[in-house]
Amino acid sequence: MRIDISRILSGETDTLPFDVSFEAGEDEGYGYFAEWGIDFTDKISVKGAFYNNGGYMSLQATAST
């Protein structure tokens, strides 16, 4: 998963919300979960936001599957 944070880095905005869902396929680097016996049977959803706090960036997010 990649999120373009250039708008917050450039100062265009102080808050950058996101809501993404994706399949956890082996070609995206999630194959190592299989070694632990974890098999994703549904999409992975991640919701949250990046915040610019006076030059310090923070991230608040929730992931579910």
PDB file of N, CA, C and O in Angstrom:
ATOM      1  N   MET A   1       0.843  -1.172   0.000  1.00  0.00           N
ATOM      2  CA  MET A   1       0.000   0.000   0.000  1.00  0.00           C
ATOM      3  C   MET A   1       0.888   1.236   0.000  1.00  0.00           C
ATOM      4  O   MET A   1       1.822   1.331   0.781  1.00  0.00           O
ATOM      5  N   ARG A   2       0.571   2.158  -0.863  1.00  0.00           N
ATOM      6  CA  ARG A   2       1.290   3.427  -0.931  1.00  0.00           C
ATOM      7  C   ARG A   2       0.285   4.564  -0.942  1.00  0.00           C
ATOM      8  O   ARG A   2      -0.741   4.494  -1.609  1.00  0.00           O
ATOM      9  N   ILE A   3       0.617   5.606  -0.197  1.00  0.00           N
ATOM     10  CA  ILE A   3      -0.231   6.789  -0.137  1.00  0.00           C
ATOM     11  C   ILE A   3       0.637   7.995  -0.467  1.00  0.00           C
ATOM     12  O   ILE A   3       1.711   8.174   0.118  1.00  0.00           O
ATOM     13  N   ASP A   4       0.172   8.799  -1.402  1.00  0.00           N
ATOM     14  CA  ASP A   4       0.896  10.004  -1.803  1.00  0.00           C
ATOM     15  C   ASP A   4       0.690  11.082  -0.741  1.00  0.00           C
ATOM     16  O   ASP A   4      -0.415  11.589  -0.567  1.00  0.00           O
ATOM     17  N   ILE A   5       1.746  11.429  -0.023  1.00  0.00           N
ATOM     18  CA  ILE A   5       1.648  12.430   1.040  1.00  0.00           C
ATOM     19  C   ILE A   5       2.276  13.763   0.629  1.00  0.00           C
ATOM     20  O   ILE A   5       2.533  14.621   1.467  1.00  0.00           O
ATOM     21  N   SER A   6       2.477  13.963  -0.660  1.00  0.00           N
ATOM     22  CA  SER A   6       3.130  15.190  -1.127  1.00  0.00           C
ATOM     23  C   SER A   6       2.327  16.441  -0.771  1.00  0.00           C
ATOM     24  O   SER A   6       2.914  17.493  -0.503  1.00  0.00           O
ATOM     25  N   ARG A   7       0.995  16.355  -0.738  1.00  0.00           N
ATOM     26  CA  ARG A   7       0.181  17.527  -0.411  1.00  0.00           C
ATOM     27  C   ARG A   7       0.416  17.997   1.020  1.00  0.00           C
ATOM     28  O   ARG A   7       0.410  19.191   1.298  1.00  0.00           O
ATOM     29  N   ILE A   8       0.625  17.063   1.934  1.00  0.00           N
ATOM     30  CA  ILE A   8       0.866  17.466   3.320  1.00  0.00           C
ATOM     31  C   ILE A   8       2.319  17.909   3.508  1.00  0.00           C
ATOM     32  O   ILE A   8       2.607  18.822   4.275  1.00  0.00           O
ATOM     33  N   LEU A   9       3.237  17.306   2.782  1.00  0.00           N
ATOM     34  CA  LEU A   9       4.641  17.707   2.871  1.00  0.00           C
ATOM     35  C   LEU A   9       4.876  19.094   2.300  1.00  0.00           C
ATOM     36  O   LEU A   9       5.721  19.847   2.797  1.00  0.00           O
ATOM     37  N   SER A  10       4.118  19.465   1.272  1.00  0.00           N
ATOM     38  CA  SER A  10       4.275  20.773   0.643  1.00  0.00           C
ATOM     39  C   SER A  10       3.575  21.886   1.422  1.00  0.00           C
ATOM     40  O   SER A  10       3.745  23.051   1.111  1.00  0.00           O
ATOM     41  N   GLY A  11       2.770  21.538   2.428  1.00  0.00           N
ATOM     42  CA  GLY A  11       2.044  22.532   3.207  1.00  0.00           C
ATOM     43  C   GLY A  11       0.704  22.906   2.613  1.00  0.00           C
ATOM     44  O   GLY A  11       0.027  23.797   3.123  1.00  0.00           O
ATOM     45  N   GLU A  12       0.312  22.227   1.543  1.00  0.00           N
ATOM     46  CA  GLU A  12      -0.980  22.498   0.901  1.00  0.00           C
ATOM     47  C   GLU A  12      -2.143  22.228   1.849  1.00  0.00           C
ATOM     48  O   GLU A  12      -3.184  22.879   1.784  1.00  0.00           O
ATOM     49  N   THR A  13      -1.977  21.247   2.732  1.00  0.00           N
ATOM     50  CA  THR A  13      -3.011  20.889   3.698  1.00  0.00           C
ATOM     51  C   THR A  13      -2.346  20.428   4.990  1.00  0.00           C
ATOM     52  O   THR A  13      -1.181  20.005   4.976  1.00  0.00           O
ATOM     53  N   ASP A  14      -3.069  20.534   6.109  1.00  0.00           N
ATOM     54  CA  ASP A  14      -2.550  20.064   7.394  1.00  0.00           C
ATOM     55  C   ASP A  14      -3.064  18.676   7.744  1.00  0.00           C
ATOM     56  O   ASP A  14      -2.546  18.033   8.642  1.00  0.00           O
ATOM     57  N   THR A  15      -4.108  18.229   7.043  1.00  0.00           N
ATOM     58  CA  THR A  15      -4.699  16.924   7.299  1.00  0.00           C
ATOM     59  C   THR A  15      -4.924  16.212   5.975  1.00  0.00           C
ATOM     60  O   THR A  15      -5.445  16.792   5.038  1.00  0.00           O
ATOM     61  N   LEU A  16      -4.527  14.955   5.920  1.00  0.00           N
ATOM     62  CA  LEU A  16      -4.691  14.173   4.702  1.00  0.00           C
ATOM     63  C   LEU A  16      -5.357  12.838   5.053  1.00  0.00           C
ATOM     64  O   LEU A  16      -4.691  11.871   5.429  1.00  0.00           O
ATOM     65  N   PRO A  17      -6.700  12.775   4.971  1.00  0.00           N
ATOM     66  CA  PRO A  17      -7.397  11.533   5.278  1.00  0.00           C
ATOM     67  C   PRO A  17      -7.261  10.521   4.141  1.00  0.00           C
ATOM     68  O   PRO A  17      -7.033  10.888   2.984  1.00  0.00           O
ATOM     69  N   PHE A  18      -7.394   9.244   4.486  1.00  0.00           N
ATOM     70  CA  PHE A  18      -7.369   8.190   3.472  1.00  0.00           C
ATOM     71  C   PHE A  18      -8.252   7.037   3.913  1.00  0.00           C
ATOM     72  O   PHE A  18      -8.522   6.847   5.092  1.00  0.00           O
ATOM     73  N   ASP A  19      -8.724   6.289   2.940  1.00  0.00           N
ATOM     74  CA  ASP A  19      -9.563   5.115   3.148  1.00  0.00           C
ATOM     75  C   ASP A  19      -9.268   4.178   1.981  1.00  0.00           C
ATOM     76  O   ASP A  19      -9.708   4.425   0.867  1.00  0.00           O
ATOM     77  N   VAL A  20      -8.482   3.140   2.219  1.00  0.00           N
ATOM     78  CA  VAL A  20      -8.069   2.236   1.147  1.00  0.00           C
ATOM     79  C   VAL A  20      -8.387   0.789   1.505  1.00  0.00           C
ATOM     80  O   VAL A  20      -8.398   0.417   2.671  1.00  0.00           O
ATOM     81  N   SER A  21      -8.648  -0.009   0.496  1.00  0.00           N
ATOM     82  CA  SER A  21      -8.837  -1.453   0.641  1.00  0.00           C
ATOM     83  C   SER A  21      -8.041  -2.134  -0.449  1.00  0.00           C
ATOM     84  O   SER A  21      -7.919  -1.620  -1.560  1.00  0.00           O
ATOM     85  N   PHE A  22      -7.485  -3.287  -0.116  1.00  0.00           N
ATOM     86  CA  PHE A  22      -6.686  -4.014  -1.096  1.00  0.00           C
ATOM     87  C   PHE A  22      -6.612  -5.483  -0.720  1.00  0.00           C
ATOM     88  O   PHE A  22      -6.834  -5.850   0.431  1.00  0.00           O
ATOM     89  N   GLU A  23      -6.320  -6.308  -1.706  1.00  0.00           N
ATOM     90  CA  GLU A  23      -6.104  -7.740  -1.493  1.00  0.00           C
ATOM     91  C   GLU A  23      -4.668  -7.944  -1.030  1.00  0.00           C
ATOM     92  O   GLU A  23      -3.756  -7.253  -1.475  1.00  0.00           O
ATOM     93  N   ALA A  24      -4.452  -8.878  -0.138  1.00  0.00           N
ATOM     94  CA  ALA A  24      -3.115  -9.160   0.363  1.00  0.00           C
ATOM     95  C   ALA A  24      -2.499 -10.315  -0.422  1.00  0.00           C
ATOM     96  O   ALA A  24      -2.398 -11.431   0.055  1.00  0.00           O
ATOM     97  N   GLY A  25      -2.098 -10.035  -1.648  1.00  0.00           N
ATOM     98  CA  GLY A  25      -1.494 -11.055  -2.490  1.00  0.00           C
ATOM     99  C   GLY A  25      -0.007 -11.200  -2.227  1.00  0.00           C
ATOM    100  O   GLY A  25       0.653 -10.285  -1.741  1.00  0.00           O
ATOM    101  N   GLU A  26       0.534 -12.360  -2.530  1.00  0.00           N
ATOM    102  CA  GLU A  26       1.957 -12.620  -2.303  1.00  0.00           C
ATOM    103  C   GLU A  26       2.845 -11.671  -3.084  1.00  0.00           C
ATOM    104  O   GLU A  26       3.924 -11.318  -2.629  1.00  0.00           O
ATOM    105  N   ASP A  27       2.410 -11.250  -4.259  1.00  0.00           N
ATOM    106  CA  ASP A  27       3.233 -10.370  -5.073  1.00  0.00           C
ATOM    107  C   ASP A  27       3.366  -8.971  -4.468  1.00  0.00           C
ATOM    108  O   ASP A  27       4.236  -8.214  -4.855  1.00  0.00           O
ATOM    109  N   GLU A  28       2.519  -8.615  -3.488  1.00  0.00           N
ATOM    110  CA  GLU A  28       2.644  -7.326  -2.815  1.00  0.00           C
ATOM    111  C   GLU A  28       3.501  -7.423  -1.564  1.00  0.00           C
ATOM    112  O   GLU A  28       3.600  -6.475  -0.806  1.00  0.00           O
ATOM    113  N   GLY A  29       4.080  -8.580  -1.274  1.00  0.00           N
ATOM    114  CA  GLY A  29       4.938  -8.721  -0.105  1.00  0.00           C
ATOM    115  C   GLY A  29       4.254  -9.282   1.127  1.00  0.00           C
ATOM    116  O   GLY A  29       4.832  -9.300   2.201  1.00  0.00           O
ATOM    117  N   TYR A  30       3.007  -9.747   0.992  1.00  0.00           N
ATOM    118  CA  TYR A  30       2.298 -10.269   2.150  1.00  0.00           C
ATOM    119  C   TYR A  30       2.374 -11.789   2.252  1.00  0.00           C
ATOM    120  O   TYR A  30       1.731 -12.381   3.097  1.00  0.00           O
ATOM    121  N   GLY A  31       3.163 -12.416   1.390  1.00  0.00           N
ATOM    122  CA  GLY A  31       3.287 -13.862   1.395  1.00  0.00           C
ATOM    123  C   GLY A  31       3.886 -14.413   2.673  1.00  0.00           C
ATOM    124  O   GLY A  31       3.632 -15.553   3.037  1.00  0.00           O
ATOM    125  N   TYR A  32       4.670 -13.606   3.393  1.00  0.00           N
ATOM    126  CA  TYR A  32       5.303 -14.120   4.607  1.00  0.00           C
ATOM    127  C   TYR A  32       4.286 -14.427   5.700  1.00  0.00           C
ATOM    128  O   TYR A  32       4.582 -15.169   6.628  1.00  0.00           O
ATOM    129  N   PHE A  33       3.077 -13.907   5.626  1.00  0.00           N
ATOM    130  CA  PHE A  33       2.061 -14.262   6.606  1.00  0.00           C
ATOM    131  C   PHE A  33       1.708 -15.744   6.522  1.00  0.00           C
ATOM    132  O   PHE A  33       1.328 -16.350   7.508  1.00  0.00           O
ATOM    133  N   ALA A  34       1.818 -16.325   5.340  1.00  0.00           N
ATOM    134  CA  ALA A  34       1.526 -17.746   5.164  1.00  0.00           C
ATOM    135  C   ALA A  34       2.461 -18.599   6.009  1.00  0.00           C
ATOM    136  O   ALA A  34       2.068 -19.652   6.511  1.00  0.00           O
ATOM    137  N   GLU A  35       3.701 -18.145   6.200  1.00  0.00           N
ATOM    138  CA  GLU A  35       4.651 -18.880   7.043  1.00  0.00           C
ATOM    139  C   GLU A  35       4.171 -18.958   8.480  1.00  0.00           C
ATOM    140  O   GLU A  35       4.523 -19.864   9.216  1.00  0.00           O
ATOM    141  N   TRP A  36       3.365 -17.999   8.912  1.00  0.00           N
ATOM    142  CA  TRP A  36       2.829 -17.984  10.272  1.00  0.00           C
ATOM    143  C   TRP A  36       1.471 -18.658  10.352  1.00  0.00           C
ATOM    144  O   TRP A  36       0.828 -18.659  11.402  1.00  0.00           O
ATOM    145  N   GLY A  37       0.977 -19.173   9.229  1.00  0.00           N
ATOM    146  CA  GLY A  37      -0.320 -19.812   9.200  1.00  0.00           C
ATOM    147  C   GLY A  37      -1.477 -18.831   9.079  1.00  0.00           C
ATOM    148  O   GLY A  37      -2.614 -19.157   9.371  1.00  0.00           O
ATOM    149  N   ILE A  38      -1.185 -17.600   8.651  1.00  0.00           N
ATOM    150  CA  ILE A  38      -2.224 -16.583   8.495  1.00  0.00           C
ATOM    151  C   ILE A  38      -2.581 -16.482   7.018  1.00  0.00           C
ATOM    152  O   ILE A  38      -1.728 -16.272   6.176  1.00  0.00           O
ATOM    153  N   ASP A  39      -3.866 -16.652   6.725  1.00  0.00           N
ATOM    154  CA  ASP A  39      -4.350 -16.554   5.354  1.00  0.00           C
ATOM    155  C   ASP A  39      -5.460 -15.518   5.307  1.00  0.00           C
ATOM    156  O   ASP A  39      -6.484 -15.669   5.973  1.00  0.00           O
ATOM    157  N   PHE A  40      -5.254 -14.434   4.575  1.00  0.00           N
ATOM    158  CA  PHE A  40      -6.266 -13.403   4.454  1.00  0.00           C
ATOM    159  C   PHE A  40      -7.351 -13.896   3.505  1.00  0.00           C
ATOM    160  O   PHE A  40      -7.079 -14.221   2.367  1.00  0.00           O
ATOM    161  N   THR A  41      -8.580 -13.960   3.993  1.00  0.00           N
ATOM    162  CA  THR A  41      -9.690 -14.445   3.177  1.00  0.00           C
ATOM    163  C   THR A  41     -10.541 -13.302   2.637  1.00  0.00           C
ATOM    164  O   THR A  41     -11.483 -13.536   1.894  1.00  0.00           O
ATOM    165  N   ASP A  42     -10.239 -12.088   3.027  1.00  0.00           N
ATOM    166  CA  ASP A  42     -10.996 -10.932   2.581  1.00  0.00           C
ATOM    167  C   ASP A  42     -10.026  -9.773   2.387  1.00  0.00           C
ATOM    168  O   ASP A  42      -8.849  -9.866   2.727  1.00  0.00           O
ATOM    169  N   LYS A  43     -10.527  -8.686   1.868  1.00  0.00           N
ATOM    170  CA  LYS A  43      -9.693  -7.505   1.654  1.00  0.00           C
ATOM    171  C   LYS A  43      -9.197  -6.935   2.978  1.00  0.00           C
ATOM    172  O   LYS A  43      -9.821  -7.115   4.018  1.00  0.00           O
ATOM    173  N   ILE A  44      -8.091  -6.220   2.908  1.00  0.00           N
ATOM    174  CA  ILE A  44      -7.581  -5.470   4.044  1.00  0.00           C
ATOM    175  C   ILE A  44      -8.034  -4.030   3.850  1.00  0.00           C
ATOM    176  O   ILE A  44      -7.884  -3.467   2.767  1.00  0.00           O
ATOM    177  N   SER A  45      -8.608  -3.443   4.883  1.00  0.00           N
ATOM    178  CA  SER A  45      -9.065  -2.053   4.833  1.00  0.00           C
ATOM    179  C   SER A  45      -8.270  -1.236   5.841  1.00  0.00           C
ATOM    180  O   SER A  45      -8.078  -1.666   6.976  1.00  0.00           O
ATOM    181  N   VAL A  46      -7.823  -0.066   5.399  1.00  0.00           N
ATOM    182  CA  VAL A  46      -7.089   0.841   6.280  1.00  0.00           C
ATOM    183  C   VAL A  46      -7.707   2.225   6.140  1.00  0.00           C
ATOM    184  O   VAL A  46      -7.830   2.749   5.042  1.00  0.00           O
ATOM    185  N   LYS A  47      -8.115   2.793   7.280  1.00  0.00           N
ATOM    186  CA  LYS A  47      -8.712   4.134   7.304  1.00  0.00           C
ATOM    187  C   LYS A  47      -7.939   4.974   8.309  1.00  0.00           C
ATOM    188  O   LYS A  47      -7.558   4.487   9.370  1.00  0.00           O
ATOM    189  N   GLY A  48      -7.716   6.225   7.973  1.00  0.00           N
ATOM    190  CA  GLY A  48      -7.030   7.100   8.903  1.00  0.00           C
ATOM    191  C   GLY A  48      -6.682   8.422   8.272  1.00  0.00           C
ATOM    192  O   GLY A  48      -7.282   8.836   7.281  1.00  0.00           O
ATOM    193  N   ALA A  49      -5.677   9.083   8.859  1.00  0.00           N
ATOM    194  CA  ALA A  49      -5.262  10.386   8.354  1.00  0.00           C
ATOM    195  C   ALA A  49      -3.831  10.677   8.781  1.00  0.00           C
ATOM    196  O   ALA A  49      -3.381  10.228   9.835  1.00  0.00           O
ATOM    197  N   PHE A  50      -3.142  11.425   7.936  1.00  0.00           N
ATOM    198  CA  PHE A  50      -1.848  12.003   8.264  1.00  0.00           C
ATOM    199  C   PHE A  50      -2.111  13.421   8.750  1.00  0.00           C
ATOM    200  O   PHE A  50      -2.985  14.104   8.223  1.00  0.00           O
ATOM    201  N   TYR A  51      -1.335  13.874   9.735  1.00  0.00           N
ATOM    202  CA  TYR A  51      -1.486  15.223  10.277  1.00  0.00           C
ATOM    203  C   TYR A  51      -0.133  15.922  10.294  1.00  0.00           C
ATOM    204  O   TYR A  51       0.876  15.313  10.649  1.00  0.00           O
ATOM    205  N   ASN A  52      -0.137  17.205   9.925  1.00  0.00           N
ATOM    206  CA  ASN A  52       1.061  18.030  10.032  1.00  0.00           C
ATOM    207  C   ASN A  52       0.882  18.883  11.280  1.00  0.00           C
ATOM    208  O   ASN A  52       0.031  19.762  11.329  1.00  0.00           O
ATOM    209  N   ASN A  53       1.675  18.605  12.291  1.00  0.00           N
ATOM    210  CA  ASN A  53       1.588  19.310  13.567  1.00  0.00           C
ATOM    211  C   ASN A  53       2.801  20.208  13.732  1.00  0.00           C
ATOM    212  O   ASN A  53       3.752  19.874  14.430  1.00  0.00           O
ATOM    213  N   GLY A  54       2.806  21.347  13.059  1.00  0.00           N
ATOM    214  CA  GLY A  54       3.906  22.290  13.184  1.00  0.00           C
ATOM    215  C   GLY A  54       5.240  21.732  12.732  1.00  0.00           C
ATOM    216  O   GLY A  54       6.258  21.938  13.384  1.00  0.00           O
ATOM    217  N   GLY A  55       5.245  21.014  11.622  1.00  0.00           N
ATOM    218  CA  GLY A  55       6.481  20.445  11.094  1.00  0.00           C
ATOM    219  C   GLY A  55       6.721  18.999  11.491  1.00  0.00           C
ATOM    220  O   GLY A  55       7.649  18.363  11.000  1.00  0.00           O
ATOM    221  N   TYR A  56       5.913  18.478  12.393  1.00  0.00           N
ATOM    222  CA  TYR A  56       5.995  17.064  12.775  1.00  0.00           C
ATOM    223  C   TYR A  56       4.796  16.351  12.200  1.00  0.00           C
ATOM    224  O   TYR A  56       3.663  16.796  12.373  1.00  0.00           O
ATOM    225  N   MET A  57       5.026  15.244  11.511  1.00  0.00           N
ATOM    226  CA  MET A  57       3.924  14.483  10.935  1.00  0.00           C
ATOM    227  C   MET A  57       3.528  13.360  11.867  1.00  0.00           C
ATOM    228  O   MET A  57       4.376  12.735  12.495  1.00  0.00           O
ATOM    229  N   SER A  58       2.232  13.133  11.941  1.00  0.00           N
ATOM    230  CA  SER A  58       1.729  11.989  12.707  1.00  0.00           C
ATOM    231  C   SER A  58       0.713  11.240  11.849  1.00  0.00           C
ATOM    232  O   SER A  58       0.158  11.782  10.897  1.00  0.00           O
ATOM    233  N   LEU A  59       0.486  10.006  12.212  1.00  0.00           N
ATOM    234  CA  LEU A  59      -0.431   9.130  11.488  1.00  0.00           C
ATOM    235  C   LEU A  59      -1.332   8.465  12.500  1.00  0.00           C
ATOM    236  O   LEU A  59      -0.857   7.928  13.513  1.00  0.00           O
ATOM    237  N   GLN A  60      -2.626   8.505  12.259  1.00  0.00           N
ATOM    238  CA  GLN A  60      -3.597   7.755  13.036  1.00  0.00           C
ATOM    239  C   GLN A  60      -4.368   6.889  12.052  1.00  0.00           C
ATOM    240  O   GLN A  60      -4.881   7.407  11.055  1.00  0.00           O
ATOM    241  N   ALA A  61      -4.408   5.584  12.308  1.00  0.00           N
ATOM    242  CA  ALA A  61      -5.060   4.683  11.362  1.00  0.00           C
ATOM    243  C   ALA A  61      -5.603   3.448  12.078  1.00  0.00           C
ATOM    244  O   ALA A  61      -5.132   3.076  13.148  1.00  0.00           O
ATOM    245  N   THR A  62      -6.588   2.836  11.424  1.00  0.00           N
ATOM    246  CA  THR A  62      -7.165   1.583  11.876  1.00  0.00           C
ATOM    247  C   THR A  62      -7.165   0.627  10.685  1.00  0.00           C
ATOM    248  O   THR A  62      -7.591   0.997   9.594  1.00  0.00           O
ATOM    249  N   ALA A  63      -6.705  -0.588  10.927  1.00  0.00           N
ATOM    250  CA  ALA A  63      -6.685  -1.607   9.865  1.00  0.00           C
ATOM    251  C   ALA A  63      -7.612  -2.746  10.274  1.00  0.00           C
ATOM    252  O   ALA A  63      -7.696  -3.105  11.462  1.00  0.00           O
ATOM    253  N   SER A  64      -8.296  -3.308   9.285  1.00  0.00           N
ATOM    254  CA  SER A  64      -9.167  -4.450   9.548  1.00  0.00           C
ATOM    255  C   SER A  64      -9.166  -5.388   8.358  1.00  0.00           C
ATOM    256  O   SER A  64      -8.850  -4.987   7.242  1.00  0.00           O
ATOM    257  N   THR A  65      -9.502  -6.625   8.619  1.00  0.00           N
ATOM    258  CA  THR A  65      -9.617  -7.623   7.559  1.00  0.00           C
ATOM    259  C   THR A  65     -10.662  -8.637   7.932  1.00  0.00           C
ATOM    260  O   THR A  65     -11.053  -8.748   9.075  1.00  0.00           O
TER     261      THR A  65
END
